[in-house]
Amino acid sequence: MPTTQEIPATSPIGRDTRRVDGPQKVSGKAQYTSDFHFPGLLYAVPVEATIAAGRVVKLDTAAAEKMPGVRAIFHRESIGKIFRSIQGAGFEGICEERRPPFEDDVVRYYGQYIALAVADTFEAAKAAADAVQVTYAKDKLNVETDLKADEDPDQVVTTFGVRHRVDSQRGDADAAFATAPVKLDQTYVTPAETHNPIELHATTAIWDGPMLTLYESSQGVVNLQGVLAQMFGLPKENVRVITKFVGSGFGGKLFPWTQCPLAAAAARQLGKPVKLVVSRKMMFQTVGHRPRTQQRVRLGATAEGKLVSLQHDYVYQRSMLDAHHEDCGEATPFQYSVPNLRVTFGRAKRNVGAGADMRGPGRVPGLYATESAMNELADQLKIDPVQLHIINEPKIDESLGIPFSSRHLLECFELGAEKFGWSKRTPGVGSMKRDGLTLGWGMAGCSWVAARFPAAANVQLRDDGTARVACATQDIGTGTYTILAQLTSERIGVPLEKVEAVLGDTSLPEGPLSGGSMATGSVVPAVFAAADNAIASLLTVATTTPGSPFERRKPDELAFEGGRVFVKADGSANGLPFADLLRRANLRLVTGSGKSEATFGNPKPKFSTHSFGCHFVEITWQPEIARLRVSRVVTVIDAGRILNPLTGRNQIEGAVVMGIGMALFEHTSYDPQSGAPINSNLADYVMAVNADAPPIGVYFLDFPDKEINELGARGIGEIGLAGIAAAITAAVHHATGVRVRELPVKIEDLLA
Ligand code: MOS
């Protein structure tokens, strides 16, 4: 089985490559959104509703307006027109909270923005926001955690299109379950989780006549440009969005939130640049969260462990107006071989802010449920869980009846089990000990979609021997600057340090969202096409420039390799570096543009394209002091070709650490009295940190997937978080005998 990649000696592809933007970040030169300053800059602080349901009856802004340094207190009557936006064809106009801020006086969730204080300093704006007196008419709020599906039609409109509530179906799941020799019927709960990137959401808005520039912390500048153009009634080209560095997003920054139009509207009213940085508390209220889910899984199997029926019925929490779809059943129909299957979903409205994609949306809570059920079934059958997965490994995507482009999950299990030492596992609860500690071993499989968004790029070759690659995508800390530079270096044949990568600006060719783990896969063909077109321009220059050694040649007699133009018949040793050629022609540069189409959302795919993987987890348990630690993790990922194993391993390690947080710590609690996310700070919302991170072994298989792009690279941003919580809870059961089906695992759960 190939686990190391064959790398041509000169190629930067597939080599451990440090982030090209690393020095800027560690030296403090990298400018994040809230670092930008402009003459006359004003600061905005929103007034947050302190009820979760009801109506604003009166806003008394008189005292706040008279405070020193205050420029304005904006509200529904004074902010000026902000239009709604709609979703377009393809990947345009996506927005999780569709209602423009201040559109009506109704309060639908705690922390909803109801006014905006703008002042000369942040402190003055904050003091003024606090001084606004609000009178409410309260309604009864609903933040009930038990989720029963609301009455909804069979088909519902969601942020990702119209979805049938029977999401996938084959055979007769009910009948097969009824007669199955072995049955499992359990419900798994995942809590609301909040994205907590260290960089807060932020907007700085500047108007220059009819032109609006937004410095924004965004995972999708092109989409944000389209939404804001609609909200301000502008042609798209009048809006420019700039995002040079993002202090991560985890999906929370994929689509615009209401602070962005508020900052733009305030800047318009005052004729000055306005900066609005969301507070950590607001991060829990107004910029999305992973919705709470309640998922019933029913498995029917033979005594030998072959699945005969799988039912996955899930309900998720949604906000009052919005329709974020938490697609928990996304992987269920093809993850396992089973003839009878049904996946359905329901939604339960609550007085909470809009839900949003959070790293591995849908599949991460979904695979937690189905993989937990598989682990429980294995225990019930007294079969090793790896063996149960092997027994139920499908040969094709049984939901679509098409082959997988590349699925090597069994090889993942094999390598993971070997690296972890799984064969030494004894199945009895509490049967494994080391150094006086009880050990628990658990495992789970995972998957994540692989596809491409549309992408465009341009590549320039310059007379100093450098190249520049430009694409309006973003680097959210994952290494996109580096990937763009690697791809250009590979195709042009110049060393990495001679490539300038430029991104995060809508004035560049339209690039993909940094989302869905699709940025890398999407930019490969666009950058290669752009580089090839730049080379083609260069060859034309070579054959048309007076005095060029290639002057009377035809372009197709020439070749370009390693940064040199040469006559094919003569070989590259007699070539001329492109910089020399450009200088002879008195050209600073030649530019090539390239683009590639989306494969994501293709209604009639020939192949089912996904990445796969698995986790093996060890926990230690000390019942005397109720101490639980994740002590060791081995993760194997089959994500096609890995373009940069160094940043790739970083991604998986980060996801595993986040998965430890998901399993053991993270949950957003809504106060039943006020509806407030009550643990809205980094002290009370506990996340896994470095000190919680055990040794993590990350292994990549190397099966390039040419369905995705010519390098065979799929994405790796999200898959590492899928399945890990199920592996951890299985390990917890193995050590303690306690089956926790509601995340996170709490100490109370383990005290017998
Ligand atoms: Mo990811 S939730 O698509 O940023």
mmCIF file of N, CA, C and O in Angstrom, residues 256-306:
data_model
loop_
_atom_site.group_PDB
_atom_site.id
_atom_site.type_symbol
_atom_site.label_atom_id
_atom_site.label_comp_id
_atom_site.label_asym_id
_atom_site.label_seq_id
_atom_site.Cartn_x
_atom_site.Cartn_y
_atom_site.Cartn_z
ATOM 1 N N PRO A 256 -21.609 36.295 4.952
ATOM 2 C CA PRO A 256 -21.657 37.547 5.720
ATOM 3 C C PRO A 256 -22.633 37.513 6.888
ATOM 4 O O PRO A 256 -23.661 36.830 6.842
ATOM 5 N N TRP A 257 -22.294 38.243 7.924
ATOM 6 C CA TRP A 257 -23.187 38.437 9.068
ATOM 7 C C TRP A 257 -23.558 39.907 9.170
ATOM 8 O O TRP A 257 -23.006 40.755 8.473
ATOM 9 N N THR A 258 -24.487 40.187 10.079
ATOM 10 C CA THR A 258 -25.127 41.503 10.079
ATOM 11 C C THR A 258 -24.213 42.652 10.471
ATOM 12 O O THR A 258 -24.530 43.800 10.193
ATOM 13 N N GLN A 259 -23.071 42.377 11.119
ATOM 14 C CA GLN A 259 -22.212 43.519 11.461
ATOM 15 C C GLN A 259 -21.661 44.169 10.208
ATOM 16 O O GLN A 259 -21.338 45.360 10.218
ATOM 17 N N CYS A 260 -21.597 43.421 9.121
ATOM 18 C CA CYS A 260 -20.975 43.947 7.909
ATOM 19 C C CYS A 260 -21.852 45.030 7.254
ATOM 20 O O CYS A 260 -21.392 46.165 7.058
ATOM 21 N N PRO A 261 -23.133 44.735 6.947
ATOM 22 C CA PRO A 261 -23.968 45.819 6.417
ATOM 23 C C PRO A 261 -24.159 46.962 7.408
ATOM 24 O O PRO A 261 -24.300 48.115 6.990
ATOM 25 N N LEU A 262 -24.143 46.667 8.717
ATOM 26 C CA LEU A 262 -24.285 47.758 9.695
ATOM 27 C C LEU A 262 -23.116 48.726 9.605
ATOM 28 O O LEU A 262 -23.305 49.947 9.603
ATOM 29 N N ALA A 263 -21.901 48.190 9.523
ATOM 30 C CA ALA A 263 -20.734 49.070 9.413
ATOM 31 C C ALA A 263 -20.806 49.874 8.121
ATOM 32 O O ALA A 263 -20.526 51.081 8.109
ATOM 33 N N ALA A 264 -21.220 49.211 7.037
ATOM 34 C CA ALA A 264 -21.306 49.910 5.749
ATOM 35 C C ALA A 264 -22.378 50.994 5.780
ATOM 36 O O ALA A 264 -22.182 52.094 5.255
ATOM 37 N N ALA A 265 -23.508 50.687 6.399
ATOM 38 C CA ALA A 265 -24.601 51.668 6.458
ATOM 39 C C ALA A 265 -24.210 52.863 7.321
ATOM 40 O O ALA A 265 -24.492 54.018 6.978
ATOM 41 N N ALA A 266 -23.525 52.604 8.433
ATOM 42 C CA ALA A 266 -23.091 53.707 9.300
ATOM 43 C C ALA A 266 -22.060 54.573 8.579
ATOM 44 O O ALA A 266 -22.103 55.809 8.653
ATOM 45 N N ALA A 267 -21.157 53.943 7.852
ATOM 46 C CA ALA A 267 -20.139 54.695 7.103
ATOM 47 C C ALA A 267 -20.803 55.561 6.034
ATOM 48 O O ALA A 267 -20.385 56.691 5.782
ATOM 49 N N ARG A 268 -21.841 55.030 5.430
ATOM 50 C CA ARG A 268 -22.571 55.796 4.411
ATOM 51 C C ARG A 268 -23.236 57.026 5.035
ATOM 52 O O ARG A 268 -23.161 58.130 4.496
ATOM 53 N N GLN A 269 -23.864 56.828 6.205
ATOM 54 C CA GLN A 269 -24.580 57.948 6.829
ATOM 55 C C GLN A 269 -23.622 59.043 7.297
ATOM 56 O O GLN A 269 -23.965 60.211 7.256
ATOM 57 N N LEU A 270 -22.441 58.652 7.750
ATOM 58 C CA LEU A 270 -21.525 59.621 8.364
ATOM 59 C C LEU A 270 -20.440 60.117 7.403
ATOM 60 O O LEU A 270 -19.724 61.063 7.718
ATOM 61 N N GLY A 271 -20.302 59.474 6.261
ATOM 62 C CA GLY A 271 -19.277 59.897 5.310
ATOM 63 C C GLY A 271 -17.858 59.678 5.811
ATOM 64 O O GLY A 271 -16.934 60.396 5.448
ATOM 65 N N LYS A 272 -17.693 58.689 6.688
ATOM 66 C CA LYS A 272 -16.357 58.389 7.243
ATOM 67 C C LYS A 272 -16.178 56.874 7.270
ATOM 68 O O LYS A 272 -17.163 56.138 7.352
ATOM 69 N N PRO A 273 -14.939 56.422 7.284
ATOM 70 C CA PRO A 273 -14.727 54.980 7.467
ATOM 71 C C PRO A 273 -15.193 54.539 8.851
ATOM 72 O O PRO A 273 -15.001 55.274 9.825
ATOM 73 N N VAL A 274 -15.819 53.384 8.907
ATOM 74 C CA VAL A 274 -16.321 52.862 10.184
ATOM 75 C C VAL A 274 -15.802 51.441 10.390
ATOM 76 O O VAL A 274 -15.879 50.609 9.474
ATOM 77 N N LYS A 275 -15.300 51.201 11.569
ATOM 78 C CA LYS A 275 -14.826 49.856 11.942
ATOM 79 C C LYS A 275 -15.750 49.257 12.991
ATOM 80 O O LYS A 275 -16.114 49.919 13.955
ATOM 81 N N LEU A 276 -16.103 48.019 12.774
ATOM 82 C CA LEU A 276 -16.938 47.308 13.755
ATOM 83 C C LEU A 276 -16.298 45.948 14.027
ATOM 84 O O LEU A 276 -16.231 45.102 13.126
ATOM 85 N N VAL A 277 -15.797 45.774 15.228
ATOM 86 C CA VAL A 277 -15.230 44.480 15.623
ATOM 87 C C VAL A 277 -16.205 43.842 16.615
ATOM 88 O O VAL A 277 -16.545 44.429 17.631
ATOM 89 N N VAL A 278 -16.646 42.650 16.270
ATOM 90 C CA VAL A 278 -17.602 41.926 17.099
ATOM 91 C C VAL A 278 -16.897 41.493 18.393
ATOM 92 O O VAL A 278 -15.723 41.121 18.362
ATOM 93 N N SER A 279 -17.579 41.562 19.512
ATOM 94 C CA SER A 279 -16.970 41.132 20.783
ATOM 95 C C SER A 279 -17.028 39.603 20.899
ATOM 96 O O SER A 279 -17.784 38.940 20.177
ATOM 97 N N ARG A 280 -16.254 39.067 21.823
ATOM 98 C CA ARG A 280 -16.290 37.610 22.014
ATOM 99 C C ARG A 280 -17.709 37.173 22.415
ATOM 100 O O ARG A 280 -18.192 36.146 21.970
ATOM 101 N N LYS A 281 -18.371 37.978 23.237
ATOM 102 C CA LYS A 281 -19.736 37.627 23.637
ATOM 103 C C LYS A 281 -20.646 37.586 22.406
ATOM 104 O O LYS A 281 -21.449 36.653 22.246
ATOM 105 N N MET A 282 -20.508 38.571 21.538
ATOM 106 C CA MET A 282 -21.346 38.594 20.323
ATOM 107 C C MET A 282 -21.059 37.397 19.416
ATOM 108 O O MET A 282 -21.930 36.974 18.654
ATOM 109 N N MET A 283 -19.838 36.881 19.492
ATOM 110 C CA MET A 283 -19.501 35.705 18.676
ATOM 111 C C MET A 283 -20.450 34.537 18.966
ATOM 112 O O MET A 283 -20.677 33.686 18.118
ATOM 113 N N PHE A 284 -20.979 34.510 20.164
ATOM 114 C CA PHE A 284 -21.898 33.432 20.554
ATOM 115 C C PHE A 284 -23.344 33.735 20.172
ATOM 116 O O PHE A 284 -24.210 32.905 20.329
ATOM 117 N N GLN A 285 -23.598 34.971 19.737
ATOM 118 C CA GLN A 285 -24.975 35.408 19.555
ATOM 119 C C GLN A 285 -25.341 35.660 18.091
ATOM 120 O O GLN A 285 -26.442 35.304 17.665
ATOM 121 N N THR A 286 -24.433 36.305 17.352
ATOM 122 C CA THR A 286 -24.852 36.901 16.071
ATOM 123 C C THR A 286 -24.081 36.410 14.853
ATOM 124 O O THR A 286 -24.322 36.914 13.760
ATOM 125 N N VAL A 287 -23.148 35.506 15.021
ATOM 126 C CA VAL A 287 -22.353 35.098 13.862
ATOM 127 C C VAL A 287 -22.360 33.577 13.673
ATOM 128 O O VAL A 287 -21.388 32.990 13.197
ATOM 129 N N GLY A 288 -23.490 32.974 14.021
ATOM 130 C CA GLY A 288 -23.678 31.559 13.697
ATOM 131 C C GLY A 288 -23.132 30.597 14.731
ATOM 132 O O GLY A 288 -22.353 30.956 15.606
ATOM 133 N N HIS A 289 -23.595 29.380 14.646
ATOM 134 C CA HIS A 289 -23.150 28.307 15.535
ATOM 135 C C HIS A 289 -23.517 26.982 14.869
ATOM 136 O O HIS A 289 -24.366 26.949 13.975
ATOM 137 N N ARG A 290 -22.888 25.916 15.320
ATOM 138 C CA ARG A 290 -23.297 24.590 14.861
ATOM 139 C C ARG A 290 -24.563 24.234 15.635
ATOM 140 O O ARG A 290 -24.553 24.215 16.865
ATOM 141 N N PRO A 291 -25.668 23.976 14.928
ATOM 142 C CA PRO A 291 -26.921 23.765 15.650
ATOM 143 C C PRO A 291 -26.917 22.478 16.472
ATOM 144 O O PRO A 291 -26.257 21.497 16.116
ATOM 145 N N ARG A 292 -27.685 22.508 17.531
ATOM 146 C CA ARG A 292 -27.929 21.303 18.317
ATOM 147 C C ARG A 292 -28.629 20.269 17.431
ATOM 148 O O ARG A 292 -29.487 20.611 16.615
ATOM 149 N N THR A 293 -28.271 18.993 17.608
ATOM 150 C CA THR A 293 -28.940 17.927 16.847
ATOM 151 C C THR A 293 -29.359 16.802 17.772
ATOM 152 O O THR A 293 -28.736 16.558 18.817
ATOM 153 N N GLN A 294 -30.419 16.124 17.364
ATOM 154 C CA GLN A 294 -30.920 14.945 18.081
ATOM 155 C C GLN A 294 -31.164 13.902 16.992
ATOM 156 O O GLN A 294 -31.974 14.123 16.097
ATOM 157 N N GLN A 295 -30.421 12.800 17.052
ATOM 158 C CA GLN A 295 -30.412 11.875 15.918
ATOM 159 C C GLN A 295 -30.735 10.457 16.384
ATOM 160 O O GLN A 295 -29.991 9.867 17.167
ATOM 161 N N ARG A 296 -31.832 9.933 15.870
ATOM 162 C CA ARG A 296 -32.190 8.549 16.172
ATOM 163 C C ARG A 296 -31.609 7.660 15.075
ATOM 164 O O ARG A 296 -31.827 7.902 13.884
ATOM 165 N N VAL A 297 -30.861 6.657 15.504
ATOM 166 C CA VAL A 297 -30.273 5.722 14.546
ATOM 167 C C VAL A 297 -30.804 4.331 14.860
ATOM 168 O O VAL A 297 -30.736 3.881 16.007
ATOM 169 N N ARG A 298 -31.354 3.687 13.860
ATOM 170 C CA ARG A 298 -31.795 2.294 14.017
ATOM 171 C C ARG A 298 -31.005 1.424 13.048
ATOM 172 O O ARG A 298 -30.981 1.695 11.840
ATOM 173 N N LEU A 299 -30.356 0.419 13.605
ATOM 174 C CA LEU A 299 -29.604 -0.529 12.777
ATOM 175 C C LEU A 299 -30.217 -1.911 12.960
ATOM 176 O O LEU A 299 -30.504 -2.322 14.083
ATOM 177 N N GLY A 300 -30.407 -2.595 11.849
ATOM 178 C CA GLY A 300 -30.772 -3.997 11.902
ATOM 179 C C GLY A 300 -29.653 -4.789 11.243
ATOM 180 O O GLY A 300 -29.123 -4.373 10.216
ATOM 181 N N ALA A 301 -29.280 -5.928 11.848
ATOM 182 C CA ALA A 301 -28.149 -6.689 11.316
ATOM 183 C C ALA A 301 -28.397 -8.183 11.486
ATOM 184 O O ALA A 301 -29.247 -8.602 12.287
ATOM 185 N N THR A 302 -27.636 -8.967 10.718
ATOM 186 C CA THR A 302 -27.628 -10.407 10.932
ATOM 187 C C THR A 302 -26.722 -10.714 12.128
ATOM 188 O O THR A 302 -25.958 -9.839 12.575
ATOM 189 N N ALA A 303 -26.788 -11.935 12.616
ATOM 190 C CA ALA A 303 -25.931 -12.323 13.748
ATOM 191 C C ALA A 303 -24.459 -12.248 13.381
ATOM 192 O O ALA A 303 -23.594 -12.122 14.250
ATOM 193 N N GLU A 304 -24.164 -12.306 12.074
ATOM 194 C CA GLU A 304 -22.762 -12.220 11.626
ATOM 195 C C GLU A 304 -22.310 -10.769 11.459
ATOM 196 O O GLU A 304 -21.158 -10.498 11.137
ATOM 197 N N GLY A 305 -23.247 -9.823 11.613
ATOM 198 C CA GLY A 305 -22.853 -8.419 11.550
ATOM 199 C C GLY A 305 -23.118 -7.728 10.229
ATOM 200 O O GLY A 305 -22.681 -6.593 10.037
ATOM 201 N N LYS A 306 -23.828 -8.384 9.323
ATOM 202 C CA LYS A 306 -24.139 -7.699 8.054
ATOM 203 C C LYS A 306 -25.363 -6.814 8.268
ATOM 204 O O LYS A 306 -26.406 -7.272 8.728
#
